[in-house]
Coordinates of C-alpha atoms and ligand atoms in Angstrom, one line a residue:
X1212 CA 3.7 27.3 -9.1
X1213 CA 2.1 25.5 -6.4
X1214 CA 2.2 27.8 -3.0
X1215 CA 3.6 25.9 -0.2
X1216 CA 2.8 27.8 2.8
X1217 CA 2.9 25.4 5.9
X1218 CA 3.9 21.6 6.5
X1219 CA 2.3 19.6 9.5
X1220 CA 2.9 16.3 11.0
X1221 CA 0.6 14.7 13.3
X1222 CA 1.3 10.9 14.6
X1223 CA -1.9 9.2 15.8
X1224 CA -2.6 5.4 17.3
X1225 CA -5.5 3.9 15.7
X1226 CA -6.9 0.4 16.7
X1227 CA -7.0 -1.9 14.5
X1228 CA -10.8 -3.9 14.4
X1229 CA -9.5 -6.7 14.3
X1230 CA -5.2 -7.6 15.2
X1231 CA -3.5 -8.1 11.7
X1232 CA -0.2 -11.2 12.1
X1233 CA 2.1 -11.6 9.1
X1234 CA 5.3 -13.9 9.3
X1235 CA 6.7 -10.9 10.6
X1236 CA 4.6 -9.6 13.0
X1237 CA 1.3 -8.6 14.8
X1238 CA 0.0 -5.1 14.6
X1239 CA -3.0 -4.4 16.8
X1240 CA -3.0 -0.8 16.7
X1241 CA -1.8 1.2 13.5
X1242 CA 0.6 3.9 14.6
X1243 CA 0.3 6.5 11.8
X1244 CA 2.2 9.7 10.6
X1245 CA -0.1 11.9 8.8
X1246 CA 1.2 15.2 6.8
X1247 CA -0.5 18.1 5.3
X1248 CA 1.3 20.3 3.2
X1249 CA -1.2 24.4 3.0
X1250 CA -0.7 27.0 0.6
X1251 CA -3.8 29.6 -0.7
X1252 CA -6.6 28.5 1.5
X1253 CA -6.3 25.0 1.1
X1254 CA -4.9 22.3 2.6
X1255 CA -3.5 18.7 1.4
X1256 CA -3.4 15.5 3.2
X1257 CA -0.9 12.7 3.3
X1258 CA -0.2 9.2 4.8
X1259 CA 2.9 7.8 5.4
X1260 CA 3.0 4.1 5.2
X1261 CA 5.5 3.2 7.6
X1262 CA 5.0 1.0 10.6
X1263 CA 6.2 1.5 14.1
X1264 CA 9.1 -0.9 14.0
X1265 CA 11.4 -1.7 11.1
X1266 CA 9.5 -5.3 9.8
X1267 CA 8.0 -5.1 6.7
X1268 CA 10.8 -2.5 5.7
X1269 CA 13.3 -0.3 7.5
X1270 CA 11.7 3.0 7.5
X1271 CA 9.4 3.3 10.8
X1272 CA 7.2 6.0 11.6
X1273 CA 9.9 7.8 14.1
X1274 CA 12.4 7.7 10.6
X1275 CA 10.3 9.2 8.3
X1276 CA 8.9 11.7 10.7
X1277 CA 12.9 12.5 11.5
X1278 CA 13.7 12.6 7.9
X1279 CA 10.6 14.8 6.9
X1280 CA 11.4 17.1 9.5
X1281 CA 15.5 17.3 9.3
X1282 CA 15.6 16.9 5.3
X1283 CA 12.6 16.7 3.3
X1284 CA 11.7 20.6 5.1
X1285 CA 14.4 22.2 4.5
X1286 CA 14.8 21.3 1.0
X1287 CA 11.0 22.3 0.6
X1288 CA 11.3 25.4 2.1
X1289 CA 11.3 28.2 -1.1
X1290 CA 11.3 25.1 -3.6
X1291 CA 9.7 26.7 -6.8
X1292 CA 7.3 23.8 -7.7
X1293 CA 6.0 23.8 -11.0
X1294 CA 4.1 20.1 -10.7
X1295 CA 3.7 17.5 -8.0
X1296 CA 5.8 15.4 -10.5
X1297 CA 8.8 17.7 -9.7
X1298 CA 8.9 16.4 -5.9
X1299 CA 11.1 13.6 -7.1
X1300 CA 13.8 15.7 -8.2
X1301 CA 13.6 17.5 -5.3
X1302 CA 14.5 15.2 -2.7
X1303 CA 16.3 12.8 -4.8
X1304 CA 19.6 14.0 -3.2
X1305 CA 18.2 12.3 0.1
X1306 CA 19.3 8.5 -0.5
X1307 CA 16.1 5.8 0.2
X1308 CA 13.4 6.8 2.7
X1309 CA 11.1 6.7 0.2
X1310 CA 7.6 5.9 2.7
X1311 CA 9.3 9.7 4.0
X1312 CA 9.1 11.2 0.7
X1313 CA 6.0 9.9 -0.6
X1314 CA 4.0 10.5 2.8
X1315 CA 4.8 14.6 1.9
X1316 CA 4.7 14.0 -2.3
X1317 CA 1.0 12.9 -1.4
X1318 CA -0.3 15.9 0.4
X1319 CA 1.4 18.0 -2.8
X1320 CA -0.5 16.1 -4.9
X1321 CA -3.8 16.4 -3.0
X1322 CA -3.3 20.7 -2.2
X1323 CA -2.0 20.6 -5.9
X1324 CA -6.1 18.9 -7.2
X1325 CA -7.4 20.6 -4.5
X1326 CA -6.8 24.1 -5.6
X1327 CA -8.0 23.2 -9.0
X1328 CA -10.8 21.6 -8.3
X1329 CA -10.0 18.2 -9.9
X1330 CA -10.1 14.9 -8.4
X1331 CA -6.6 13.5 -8.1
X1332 CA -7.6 9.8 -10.2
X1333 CA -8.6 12.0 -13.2
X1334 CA -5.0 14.3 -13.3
X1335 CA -2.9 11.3 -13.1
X1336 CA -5.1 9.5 -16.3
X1337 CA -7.5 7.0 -14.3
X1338 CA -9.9 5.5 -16.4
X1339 CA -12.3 4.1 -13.7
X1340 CA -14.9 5.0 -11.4
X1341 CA -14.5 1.9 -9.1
X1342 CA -11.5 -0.9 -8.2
X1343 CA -11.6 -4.2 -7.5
X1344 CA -11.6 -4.7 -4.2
X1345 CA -9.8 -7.8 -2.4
X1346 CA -9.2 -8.8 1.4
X1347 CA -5.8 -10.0 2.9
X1348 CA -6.2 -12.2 5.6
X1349 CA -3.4 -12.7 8.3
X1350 CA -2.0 -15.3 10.3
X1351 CA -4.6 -17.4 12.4
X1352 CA -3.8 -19.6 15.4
X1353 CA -6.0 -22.4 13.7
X1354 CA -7.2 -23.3 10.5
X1355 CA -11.0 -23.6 12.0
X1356 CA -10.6 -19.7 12.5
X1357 CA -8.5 -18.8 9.0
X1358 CA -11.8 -20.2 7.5
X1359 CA -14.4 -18.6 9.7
X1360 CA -12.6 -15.2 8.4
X1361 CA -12.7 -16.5 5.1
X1362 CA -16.2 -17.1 5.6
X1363 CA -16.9 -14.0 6.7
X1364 CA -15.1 -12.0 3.8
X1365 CA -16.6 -14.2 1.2
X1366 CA -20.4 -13.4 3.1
X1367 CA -19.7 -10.0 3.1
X1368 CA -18.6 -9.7 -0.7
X1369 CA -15.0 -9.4 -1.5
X1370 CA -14.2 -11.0 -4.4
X1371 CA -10.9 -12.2 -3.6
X1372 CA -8.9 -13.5 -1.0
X1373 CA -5.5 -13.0 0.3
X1374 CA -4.1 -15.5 2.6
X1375 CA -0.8 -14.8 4.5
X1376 CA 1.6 -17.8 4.5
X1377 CA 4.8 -18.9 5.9
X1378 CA 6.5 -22.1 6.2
X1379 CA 4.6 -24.9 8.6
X1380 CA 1.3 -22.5 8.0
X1381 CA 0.8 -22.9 4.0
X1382 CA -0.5 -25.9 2.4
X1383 CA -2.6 -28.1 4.5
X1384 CA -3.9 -24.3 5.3
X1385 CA -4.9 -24.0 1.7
X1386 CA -6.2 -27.5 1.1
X1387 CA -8.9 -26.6 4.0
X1388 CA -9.6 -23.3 2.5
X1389 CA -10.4 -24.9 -1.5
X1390 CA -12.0 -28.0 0.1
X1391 CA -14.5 -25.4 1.3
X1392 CA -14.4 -22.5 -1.0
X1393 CA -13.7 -24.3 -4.6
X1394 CA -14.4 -21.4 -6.6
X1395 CA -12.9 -18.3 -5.0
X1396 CA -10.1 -15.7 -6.8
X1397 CA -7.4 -17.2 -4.3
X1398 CA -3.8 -15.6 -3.7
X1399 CA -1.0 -16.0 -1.2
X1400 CA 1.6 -13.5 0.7
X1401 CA 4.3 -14.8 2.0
X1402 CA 6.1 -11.5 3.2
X1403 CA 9.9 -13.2 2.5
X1404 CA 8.9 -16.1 4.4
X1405 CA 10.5 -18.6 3.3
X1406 CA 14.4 -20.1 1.7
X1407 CA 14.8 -21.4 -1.6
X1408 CA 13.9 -25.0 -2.2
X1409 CA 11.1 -25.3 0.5
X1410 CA 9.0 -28.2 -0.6
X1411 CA 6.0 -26.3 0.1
X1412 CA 6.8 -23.9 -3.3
X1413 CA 5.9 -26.4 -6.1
X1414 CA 2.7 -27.1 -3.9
X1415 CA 1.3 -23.7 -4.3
X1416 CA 0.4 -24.9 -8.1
X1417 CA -2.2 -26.9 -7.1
X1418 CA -4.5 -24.2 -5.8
X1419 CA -5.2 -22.5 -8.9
X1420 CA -4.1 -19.2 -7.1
X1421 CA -3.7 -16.0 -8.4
X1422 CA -0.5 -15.5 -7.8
X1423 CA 2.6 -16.1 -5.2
X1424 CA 3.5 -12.6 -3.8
X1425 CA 7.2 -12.3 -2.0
X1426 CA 8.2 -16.1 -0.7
X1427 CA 11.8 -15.3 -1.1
X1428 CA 13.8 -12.2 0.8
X1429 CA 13.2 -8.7 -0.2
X1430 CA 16.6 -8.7 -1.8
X1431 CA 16.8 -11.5 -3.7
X1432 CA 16.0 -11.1 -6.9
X1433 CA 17.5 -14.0 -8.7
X1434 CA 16.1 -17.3 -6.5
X1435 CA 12.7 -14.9 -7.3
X1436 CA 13.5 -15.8 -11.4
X1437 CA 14.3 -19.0 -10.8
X1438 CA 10.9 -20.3 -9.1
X1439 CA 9.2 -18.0 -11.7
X1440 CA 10.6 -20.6 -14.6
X1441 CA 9.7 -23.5 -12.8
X1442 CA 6.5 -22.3 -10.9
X1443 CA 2.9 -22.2 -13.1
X1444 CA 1.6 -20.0 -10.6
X1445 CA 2.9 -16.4 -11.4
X1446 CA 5.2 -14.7 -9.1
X1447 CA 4.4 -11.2 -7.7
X1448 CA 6.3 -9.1 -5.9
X1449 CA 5.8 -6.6 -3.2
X1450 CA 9.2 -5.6 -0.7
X1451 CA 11.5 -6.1 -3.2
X1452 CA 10.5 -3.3 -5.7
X1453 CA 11.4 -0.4 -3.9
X1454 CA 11.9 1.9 -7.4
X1455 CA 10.8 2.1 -10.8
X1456 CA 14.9 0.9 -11.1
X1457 CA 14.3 -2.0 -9.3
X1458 CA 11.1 -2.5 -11.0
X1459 CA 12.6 -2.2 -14.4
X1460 CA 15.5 -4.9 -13.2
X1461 CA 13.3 -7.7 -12.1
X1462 CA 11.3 -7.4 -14.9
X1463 CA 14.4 -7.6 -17.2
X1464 CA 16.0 -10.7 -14.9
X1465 CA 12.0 -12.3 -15.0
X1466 CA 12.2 -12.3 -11.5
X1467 CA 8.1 -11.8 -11.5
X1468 CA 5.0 -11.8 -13.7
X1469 CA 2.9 -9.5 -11.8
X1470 CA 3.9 -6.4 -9.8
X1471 CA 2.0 -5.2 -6.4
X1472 CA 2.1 -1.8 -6.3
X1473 CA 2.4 0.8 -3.2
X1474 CA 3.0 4.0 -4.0
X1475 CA 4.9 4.5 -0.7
X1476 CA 7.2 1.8 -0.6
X1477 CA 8.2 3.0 -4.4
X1478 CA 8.8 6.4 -3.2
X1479 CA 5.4 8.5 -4.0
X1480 CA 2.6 9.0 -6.5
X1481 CA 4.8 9.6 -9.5
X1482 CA 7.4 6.3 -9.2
X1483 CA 4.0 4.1 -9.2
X1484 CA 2.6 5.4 -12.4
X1485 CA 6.1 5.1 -13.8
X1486 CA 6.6 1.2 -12.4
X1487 CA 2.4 0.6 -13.7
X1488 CA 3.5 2.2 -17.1
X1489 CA 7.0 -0.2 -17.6
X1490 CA 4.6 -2.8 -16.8
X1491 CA 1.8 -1.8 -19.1
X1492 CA 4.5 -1.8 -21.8
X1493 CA 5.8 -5.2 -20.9
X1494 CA 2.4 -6.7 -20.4
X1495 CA 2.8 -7.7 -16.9
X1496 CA -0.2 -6.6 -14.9
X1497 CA -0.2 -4.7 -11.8
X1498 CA -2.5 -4.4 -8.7
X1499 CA -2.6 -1.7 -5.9
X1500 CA -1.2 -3.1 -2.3
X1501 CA -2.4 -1.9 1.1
X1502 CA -0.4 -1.3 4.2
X1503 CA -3.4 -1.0 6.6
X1504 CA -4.1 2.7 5.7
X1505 CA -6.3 5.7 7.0
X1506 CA -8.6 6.7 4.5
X1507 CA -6.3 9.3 3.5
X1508 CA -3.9 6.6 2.4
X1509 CA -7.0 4.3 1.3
X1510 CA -8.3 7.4 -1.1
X1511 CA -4.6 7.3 -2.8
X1512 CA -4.7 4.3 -3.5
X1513 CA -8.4 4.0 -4.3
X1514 CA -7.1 7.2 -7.1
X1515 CA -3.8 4.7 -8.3
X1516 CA -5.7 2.1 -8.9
X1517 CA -7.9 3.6 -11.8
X1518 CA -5.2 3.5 -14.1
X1519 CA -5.8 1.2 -17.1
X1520 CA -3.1 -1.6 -15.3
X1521 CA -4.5 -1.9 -12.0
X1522 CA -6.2 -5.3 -13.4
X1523 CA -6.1 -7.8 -10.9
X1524 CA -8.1 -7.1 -7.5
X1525 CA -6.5 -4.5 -5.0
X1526 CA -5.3 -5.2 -1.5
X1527 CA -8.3 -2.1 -1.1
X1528 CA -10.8 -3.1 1.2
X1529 CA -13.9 -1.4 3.0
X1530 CA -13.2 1.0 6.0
X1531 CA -15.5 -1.5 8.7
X1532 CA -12.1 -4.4 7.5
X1533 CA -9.3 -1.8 9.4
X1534 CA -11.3 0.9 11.8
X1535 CA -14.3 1.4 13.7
X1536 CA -13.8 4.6 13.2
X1537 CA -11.6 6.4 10.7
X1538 CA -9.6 9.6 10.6
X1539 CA -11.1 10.5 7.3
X1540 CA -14.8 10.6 5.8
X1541 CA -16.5 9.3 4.1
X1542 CA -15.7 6.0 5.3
X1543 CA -14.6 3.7 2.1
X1544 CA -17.5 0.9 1.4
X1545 CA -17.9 -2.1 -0.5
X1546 CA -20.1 -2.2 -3.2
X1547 CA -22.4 -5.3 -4.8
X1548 CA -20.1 -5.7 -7.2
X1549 CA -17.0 -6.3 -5.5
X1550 CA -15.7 -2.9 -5.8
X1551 CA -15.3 0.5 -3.7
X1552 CA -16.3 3.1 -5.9
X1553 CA -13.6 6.2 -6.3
X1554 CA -14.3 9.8 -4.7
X1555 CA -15.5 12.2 -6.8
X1556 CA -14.6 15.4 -5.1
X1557 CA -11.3 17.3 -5.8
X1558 CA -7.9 15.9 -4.7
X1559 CA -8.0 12.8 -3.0
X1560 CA -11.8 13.1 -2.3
X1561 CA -11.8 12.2 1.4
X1562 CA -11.8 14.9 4.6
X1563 CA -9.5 14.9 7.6
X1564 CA -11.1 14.7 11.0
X1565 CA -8.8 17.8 11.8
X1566 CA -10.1 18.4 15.2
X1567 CA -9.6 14.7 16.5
X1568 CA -6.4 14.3 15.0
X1569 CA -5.2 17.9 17.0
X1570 CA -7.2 16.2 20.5
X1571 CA -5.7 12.4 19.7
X1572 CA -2.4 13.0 18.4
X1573 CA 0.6 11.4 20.3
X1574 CA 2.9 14.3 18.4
X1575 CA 2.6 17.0 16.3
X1576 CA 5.3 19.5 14.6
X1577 CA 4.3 22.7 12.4
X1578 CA 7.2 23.7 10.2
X1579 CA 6.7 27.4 7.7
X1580 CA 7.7 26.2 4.0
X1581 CA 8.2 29.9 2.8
X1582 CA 11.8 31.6 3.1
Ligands
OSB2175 O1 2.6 -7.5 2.6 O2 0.9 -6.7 1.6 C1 1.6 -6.8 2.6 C2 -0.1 -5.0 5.5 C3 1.0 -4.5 6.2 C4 2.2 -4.7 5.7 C5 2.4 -5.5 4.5 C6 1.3 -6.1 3.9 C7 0.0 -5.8 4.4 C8 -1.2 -6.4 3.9 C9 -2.5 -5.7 4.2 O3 -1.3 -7.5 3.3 C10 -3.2 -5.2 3.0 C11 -4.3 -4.2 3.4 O4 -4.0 -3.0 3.7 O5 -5.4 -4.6 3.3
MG2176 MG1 2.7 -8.2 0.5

């Protein structure tokens, strides 16, 4: 049984190197909700994904730490845990929230490798010792300085590029960046963006681009299939799979070819292997997306992403992209090849700064787990 002594939640404001602006928003400085989960001497480390304000989805970081605290706690609290796997079960009588419930499901999983002494990539099945590493480039104010970042990324080594799009900022955006940069593993992100029938869509198949991630609203499934029938470019999406159930429906409806993964807007650890293995049986691939994570969240993900699926490049990029300095160490870096290798130590591989997070944090809340 895994020994769950103590829960903590600590909220800390991290700047952000460089302001990141999607079509829904800027974020300059990452708010983030951080939870560790003790039992036996050891401790575990999450990261809840959640933003500060309800854009990219509705949970924020003041909701999950409300919902951890009022409901995820109290159902935790003598909970006879057998595997990290049965953390699902356990909270599946609180409806959605699942950034909430994977933010604690994580620090289970890392106290659960922890206390045997195995890294967190090898329990779950990974069969890799690096990812492919990509960079996702927001918003600009001018095309002259969307390609001086893409400059800059390509210099420094990532192999492929994300741009964010939205209507009016889209294709003469992406005729600037091939003109210069022919060659380069190319993919946009729309973040709902845009209404069905935009004439910009059948544009995007011009670009040989990886894929078209989320141009339609997160719960729109069907408008999703029908640009996938008449679009060459494959369609990915990212907001609208919130669930191996919804994962398994727009595969059904071929609402998308490719699937971006994050374990915490699927609802933890265990949802995303489930969502990459319906994929890996349909032969759709998957990749690992980012939501401008610590390196607590970064070293999940990293972990994720060694499963046999993960085979396009990952929104996972180097430490230096997000903070000057992070929360956790090491600090994540870019190899030669393109890639950030994985951790090798137990659990998620990567140690909290525990003494700056008690001097920095905005808000902090100890709760006892045994009855
Ligand atoms: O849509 O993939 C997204 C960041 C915050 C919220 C949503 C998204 C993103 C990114 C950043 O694209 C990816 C990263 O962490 O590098
Ligand atoms: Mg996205």
């Amino acid at each position: 049984m895994i020994p769950l002594e103590a829960l903590e939640l600590f909220v800390i404001d991290l700047p952000l190197v460089h302001p990141f602006r999607t079509s829904f928003g800027e974020e300059r400085v990452r708010r983030v909700l951080l939870v560790s989960v003790a039992g036996e001497g050891a401790v575990g480390w999450g990261e809840c994904v959640a933003s500060s304000g309800p854009w990219y989805s509705y949970e924020t970081v003041g909701t999950a730490f409300h919902v951890i605290r009022d409901f995820i706690v109290p159902l935790l609290r003598g909970a006879r845990l057998e595997h990290p796997r049965d953390f699902p079960a356990l909270v599946a009588p609180i409806r959605g929230h699942p950034m909430a419930k994977a933010a604690v499901e994580a620090a289970i999983w890392d106290l659960f490798c922890r206390l045997r002494g195995m890294p967190l990539w090898k329990e779950i099945g990974g069969v890799r010792e690096e990812v492919l590493s990509g960079v996702s480039i927001g918003l600009q104010d001018s095309i002259p300085e969307l390609l001086a970042r893409v400059r800059e990324f390509v210099g420094r080594g990532y192999p492929r590029v994300k741009l964010k799009v939205k209507p009016g900022w889209d294709i003469s955006v992406l005729e600037a960046v091939r003109e210069e940069f022919p060659e380069i593993e190319l993919q946009v992100d729309a973040n709902c963006a845009y209404r069905p029938g935009d004439p910009a869509l059948p544009e995007f198949d011009r670009f040989g681009l990886l894929l078209v991630e989320q141009p339609f609203h997160y719960e729109d499934l069907l408008e999703h299939a029908r640009l996938a029938r008449t679009l060459s470019t494959p369609v990915c999406l990212d907001e609208s799979i919130t669930s191996p159930h919804r994962a398994r429906e727009a595969l059904e409806l071929g609402a998308c070819s490719v699937i971006n993964i994050k374990q915490g807007r699927v609802g933890g650890l265990t949802a995303a292997v489930e969502i990459h293995d319906l994929a890996r049986e349909r032969g759709i691939p998957v990749w690992c997306g980012g939501m401008l994570e610590t390196g607590v969240g970064r070293a999940l993900n990293v972990a994720l992403a060694t499963l046999p699926n993960f085979s396009l490049p990952n929104d996972i990029s180097a430490t230096d992209r997000y903070f000057r300095e992070d929360i956790a160490h090491p600090p994540f870096a870019l190899t030669s090849r393109g890639t950030i290798p994985v951790p090798e130590g137990p659990g998620i591989g990567v140690e909290v700064d525990g003494e700056r997070l008690r001097r920095e944090a905005a808000a902090t809340a100890r709760f006892g787990l045994r009855r």
